[in-house]
XYZ file of C-alpha atoms in Angstrom:
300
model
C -58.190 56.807 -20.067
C -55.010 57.044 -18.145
C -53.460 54.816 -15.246
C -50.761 55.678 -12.755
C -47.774 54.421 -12.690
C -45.965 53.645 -9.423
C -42.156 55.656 -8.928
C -38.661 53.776 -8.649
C -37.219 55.316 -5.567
C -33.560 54.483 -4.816
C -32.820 52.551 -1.433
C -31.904 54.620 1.226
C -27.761 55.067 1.610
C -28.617 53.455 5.124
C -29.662 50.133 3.739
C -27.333 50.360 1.068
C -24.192 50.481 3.450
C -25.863 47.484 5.404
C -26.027 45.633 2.053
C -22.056 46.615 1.659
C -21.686 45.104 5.279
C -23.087 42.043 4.574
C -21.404 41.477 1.503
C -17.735 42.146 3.048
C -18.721 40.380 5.900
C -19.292 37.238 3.533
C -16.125 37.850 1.995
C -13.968 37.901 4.745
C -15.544 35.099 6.453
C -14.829 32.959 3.366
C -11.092 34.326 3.334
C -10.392 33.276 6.750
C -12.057 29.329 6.263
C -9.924 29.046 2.675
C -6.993 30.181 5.260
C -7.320 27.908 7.767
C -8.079 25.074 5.200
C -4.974 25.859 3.947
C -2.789 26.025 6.803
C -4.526 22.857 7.950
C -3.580 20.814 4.421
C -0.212 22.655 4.877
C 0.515 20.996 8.517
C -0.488 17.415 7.294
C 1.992 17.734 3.860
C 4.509 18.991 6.442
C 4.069 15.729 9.016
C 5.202 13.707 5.730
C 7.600 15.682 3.619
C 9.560 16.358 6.877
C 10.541 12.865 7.719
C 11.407 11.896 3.808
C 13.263 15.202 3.841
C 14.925 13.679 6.994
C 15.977 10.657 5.595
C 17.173 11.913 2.301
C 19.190 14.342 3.849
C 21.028 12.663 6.550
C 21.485 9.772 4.434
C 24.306 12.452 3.075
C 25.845 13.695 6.152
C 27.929 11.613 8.495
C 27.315 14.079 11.221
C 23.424 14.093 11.117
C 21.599 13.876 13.951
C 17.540 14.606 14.965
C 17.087 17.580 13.162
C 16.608 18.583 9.644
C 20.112 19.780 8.669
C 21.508 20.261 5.203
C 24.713 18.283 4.780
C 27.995 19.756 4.830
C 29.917 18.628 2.781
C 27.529 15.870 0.910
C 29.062 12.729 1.751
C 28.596 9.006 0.637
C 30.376 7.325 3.554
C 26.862 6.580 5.414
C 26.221 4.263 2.197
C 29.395 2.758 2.244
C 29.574 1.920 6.156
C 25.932 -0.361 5.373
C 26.795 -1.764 2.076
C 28.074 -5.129 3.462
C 26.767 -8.375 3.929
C 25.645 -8.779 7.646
C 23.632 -5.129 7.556
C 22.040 -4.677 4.573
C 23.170 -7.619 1.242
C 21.906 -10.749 3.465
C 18.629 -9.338 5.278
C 17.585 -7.598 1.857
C 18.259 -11.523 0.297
C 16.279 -12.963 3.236
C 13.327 -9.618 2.498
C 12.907 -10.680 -1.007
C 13.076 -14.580 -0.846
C 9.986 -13.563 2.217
C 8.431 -11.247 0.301
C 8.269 -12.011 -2.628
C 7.697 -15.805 -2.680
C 4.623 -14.553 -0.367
C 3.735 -12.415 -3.246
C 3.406 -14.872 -5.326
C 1.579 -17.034 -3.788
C -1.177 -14.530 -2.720
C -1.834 -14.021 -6.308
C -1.960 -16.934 -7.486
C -4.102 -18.554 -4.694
C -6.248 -14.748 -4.859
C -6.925 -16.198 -8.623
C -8.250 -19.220 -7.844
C -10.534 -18.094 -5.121
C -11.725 -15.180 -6.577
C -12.856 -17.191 -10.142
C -16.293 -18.734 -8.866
C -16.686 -15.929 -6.236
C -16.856 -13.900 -10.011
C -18.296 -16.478 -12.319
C -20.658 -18.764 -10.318
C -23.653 -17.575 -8.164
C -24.359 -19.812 -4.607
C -25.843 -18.515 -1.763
C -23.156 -18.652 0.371
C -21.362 -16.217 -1.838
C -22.394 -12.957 -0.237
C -21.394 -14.309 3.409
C -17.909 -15.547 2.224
C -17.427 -11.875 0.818
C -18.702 -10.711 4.188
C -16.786 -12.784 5.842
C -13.252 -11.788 3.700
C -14.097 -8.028 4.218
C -14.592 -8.467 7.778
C -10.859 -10.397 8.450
C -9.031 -7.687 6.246
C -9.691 -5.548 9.539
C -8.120 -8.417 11.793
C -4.985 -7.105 14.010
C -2.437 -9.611 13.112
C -1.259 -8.714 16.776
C -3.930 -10.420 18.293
C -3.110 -13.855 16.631
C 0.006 -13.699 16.647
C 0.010 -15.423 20.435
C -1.320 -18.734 19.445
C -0.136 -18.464 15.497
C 3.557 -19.005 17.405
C 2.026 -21.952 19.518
C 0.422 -23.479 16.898
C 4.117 -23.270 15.073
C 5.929 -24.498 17.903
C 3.747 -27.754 17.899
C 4.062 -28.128 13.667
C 8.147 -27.309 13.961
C 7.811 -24.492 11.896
C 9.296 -21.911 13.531
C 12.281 -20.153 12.618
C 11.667 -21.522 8.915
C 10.791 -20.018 5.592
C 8.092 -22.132 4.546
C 5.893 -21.422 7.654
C 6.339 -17.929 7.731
C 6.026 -17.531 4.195
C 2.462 -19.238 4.214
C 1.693 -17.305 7.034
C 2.698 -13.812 5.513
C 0.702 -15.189 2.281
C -2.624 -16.001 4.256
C -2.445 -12.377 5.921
C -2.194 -11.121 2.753
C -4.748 -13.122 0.958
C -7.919 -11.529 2.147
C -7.762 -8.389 0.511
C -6.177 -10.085 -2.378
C -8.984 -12.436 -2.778
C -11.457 -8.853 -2.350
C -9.505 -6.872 -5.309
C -8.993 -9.453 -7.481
C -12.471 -10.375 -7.469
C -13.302 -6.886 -8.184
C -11.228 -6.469 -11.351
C -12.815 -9.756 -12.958
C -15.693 -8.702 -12.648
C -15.057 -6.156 -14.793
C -13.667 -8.677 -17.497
C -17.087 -9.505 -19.919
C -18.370 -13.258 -19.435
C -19.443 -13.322 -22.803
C -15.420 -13.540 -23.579
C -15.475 -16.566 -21.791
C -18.633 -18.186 -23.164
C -16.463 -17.794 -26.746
C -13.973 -19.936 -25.430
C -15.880 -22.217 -23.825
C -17.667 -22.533 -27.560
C -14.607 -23.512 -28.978
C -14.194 -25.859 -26.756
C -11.428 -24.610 -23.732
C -11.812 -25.454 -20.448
C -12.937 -22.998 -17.611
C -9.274 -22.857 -16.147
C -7.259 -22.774 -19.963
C -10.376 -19.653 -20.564
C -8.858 -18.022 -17.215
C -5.166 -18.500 -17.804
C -5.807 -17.518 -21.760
C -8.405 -14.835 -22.070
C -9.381 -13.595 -18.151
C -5.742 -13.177 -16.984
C -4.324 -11.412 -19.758
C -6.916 -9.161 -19.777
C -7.059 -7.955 -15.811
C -2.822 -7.773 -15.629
C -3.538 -3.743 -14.776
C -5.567 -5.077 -12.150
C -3.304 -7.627 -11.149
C -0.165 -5.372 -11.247
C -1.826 -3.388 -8.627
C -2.581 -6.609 -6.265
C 0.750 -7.464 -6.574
C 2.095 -3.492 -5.624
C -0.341 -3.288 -2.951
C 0.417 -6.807 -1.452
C 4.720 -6.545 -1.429
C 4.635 -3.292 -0.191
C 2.711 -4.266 2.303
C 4.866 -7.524 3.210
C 8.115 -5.499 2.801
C 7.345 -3.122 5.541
C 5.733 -6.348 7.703
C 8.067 -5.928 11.027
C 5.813 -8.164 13.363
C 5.639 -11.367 11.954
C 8.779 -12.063 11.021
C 9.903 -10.743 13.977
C 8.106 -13.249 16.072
C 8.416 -16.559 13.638
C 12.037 -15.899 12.717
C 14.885 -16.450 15.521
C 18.030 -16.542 13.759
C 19.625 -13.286 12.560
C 20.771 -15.164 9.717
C 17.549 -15.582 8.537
C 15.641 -11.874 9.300
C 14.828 -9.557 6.778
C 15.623 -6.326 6.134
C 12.088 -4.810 7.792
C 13.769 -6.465 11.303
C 17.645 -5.661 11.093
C 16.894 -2.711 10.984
C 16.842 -2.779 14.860
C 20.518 -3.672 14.633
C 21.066 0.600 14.549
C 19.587 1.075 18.185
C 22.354 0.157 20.495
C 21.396 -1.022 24.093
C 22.861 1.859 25.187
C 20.167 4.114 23.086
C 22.913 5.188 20.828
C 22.118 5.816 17.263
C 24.095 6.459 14.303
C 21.335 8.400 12.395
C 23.463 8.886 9.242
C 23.743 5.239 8.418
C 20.075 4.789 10.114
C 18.291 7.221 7.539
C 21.083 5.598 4.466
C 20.241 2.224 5.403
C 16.071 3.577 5.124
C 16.674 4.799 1.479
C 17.994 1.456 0.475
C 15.175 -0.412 2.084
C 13.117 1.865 0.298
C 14.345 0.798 -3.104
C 12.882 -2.483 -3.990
C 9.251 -1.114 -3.502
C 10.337 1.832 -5.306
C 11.647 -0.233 -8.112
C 8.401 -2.388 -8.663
C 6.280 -0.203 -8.663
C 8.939 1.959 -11.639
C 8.713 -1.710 -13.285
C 4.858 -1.911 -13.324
C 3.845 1.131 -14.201
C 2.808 0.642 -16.908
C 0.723 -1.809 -16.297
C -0.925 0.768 -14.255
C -1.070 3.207 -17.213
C -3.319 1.192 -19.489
C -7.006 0.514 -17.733
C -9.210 -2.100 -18.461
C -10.246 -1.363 -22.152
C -12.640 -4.023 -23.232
C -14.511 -1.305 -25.902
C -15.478 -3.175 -28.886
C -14.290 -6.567 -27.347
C -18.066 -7.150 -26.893
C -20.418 -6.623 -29.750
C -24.819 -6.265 -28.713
């Protein structure tokens, strides 16, 4: 008994070509979207690197003006013409008593609130977190009107204990958000130990909570001076004396009413503002290097 068995016939060359077609077609189609990807990643680096490139490189020549020029010769006089007290020593003083004082107190107040938002369980809980996400998305510009009534009533304008507490509360939302976040992530059962030996809820948080979340912490504190530092608005409005502005405001002391600008010591006086935020976050780096590593803290 035999059976038949069917032939293999090669494709015709026509369909093979159209298979060819197809295949380049693909190819070239993806060539041209990686392109344009490309060219569209490169535009956005360029709309950044070309300002800092700005900066840094007229904050070298004395003759710099709008455009991207490399300095000839290199020159340090821009630096020396800002380096005195009225321009740059006082508002930078002014910047960090502000700043960081305001620091300060959003973390330690971001602490406190965030502890029984982490630890305890109420049924308000879920619409005081809504309610915390939902004013991190508040304009501060549309307060601001009766914020500086409100402070003209309580004397507290043109002082640095109002705007201070008023920089802190703007700040305190998100604190109170990421801080509650990273305790979370600190094991409860650490806690319980303590409170077994007999500490109290707040020595538990300043002994074993704290020290464990300082990455956590570090980055609050980064996130929320930055963030002050560059604050131009507020101080703007609740701060009258020039004696008293920081470094985020002087800065208008480079436009001239007359529109002139001396860009050199404009873009010098920008790399020393940039410094301080520079230098913290240099400083808590490593902080930022070691994540939360609670392996083996909590034997099942």
């Amino acid at each position: 008994m035999t059976t038949d068995t069917p032939e293999l016939t090669a494709p015709p060359a026509a369909a093979r070509a159209g298979a060819h077609r197809v295949v380049r077609r693909r190819r070239s189609s993806h060539v041209v979207s990686k392109l344009t990807v490309n060219l569209v990643l490169l535009l956005i680096a360029a709309c950044f690197v070309v300002p800092l490139l700005w900066v840094v490189l007229a904050a070298f020549n004395e003759s710099a003006t709008l455009s991207v020029t490399w300095p000839d010769p290199w020159s340090l006089g821009n630096f020396g013409a800002v380096l005195d007290e009225d321009t740059t020593f006082r508002p930078m003083l002014n910047g960090f008593i502000l700043c960081g004082t305001a620091t300060l107190v959003t973390i330690a107040a971001s602490v406190l609130a965030a502890y029984p938002l982490s630890r305890y369980q109420s049924r308000y809980k879920r619409p005081f977190l809504l309610t915390i996400l939902f004013t991190t998305g508040l304009p501060i510009t549309a307060i601001m009107v009766p914020v500086y009534g409100m402070f003209v009533q309580v004397d507290l304008i043109d002082t640095y204990m109002g705007t201070i507490l008023f920089m802190a509360t703007t700040s305190l939302p998100i604190a109170i958000w990421l801080t509650k976040n990273f305790m979370d992530a600190v094991p409860i059962e650490l806690e319980e130990a303590a409170w077994t030996d007999g500490a109290a809820p707040m020595q538990a948080l300043r002994r074993i909570v704290l020290p464990l979340m300082w990455p956590g912490m570090s980055v609050v504190a980064i996130y929320t001076f930055i963030h002050l530092w560059g604050n131009f608005f507020v101080p703007f409005i609740l701060l009258q004396s020039n004696d008293n502005l920081p470094a985020s405001v002087s800065i208008f002391s480079f436009f001239s009413q007359y529109g002139q600008v001396v860009y050199g010591q404009l873009a010098a006086y920008s790399v020393i503002y940039s410094l301080p935020a520079l230098l913290l976050y240099l400083m808590l780096s490593r902080r930022l290097g070691g994540a939360f590593a609670f392996g083996g803290a909590v034997k099942g």
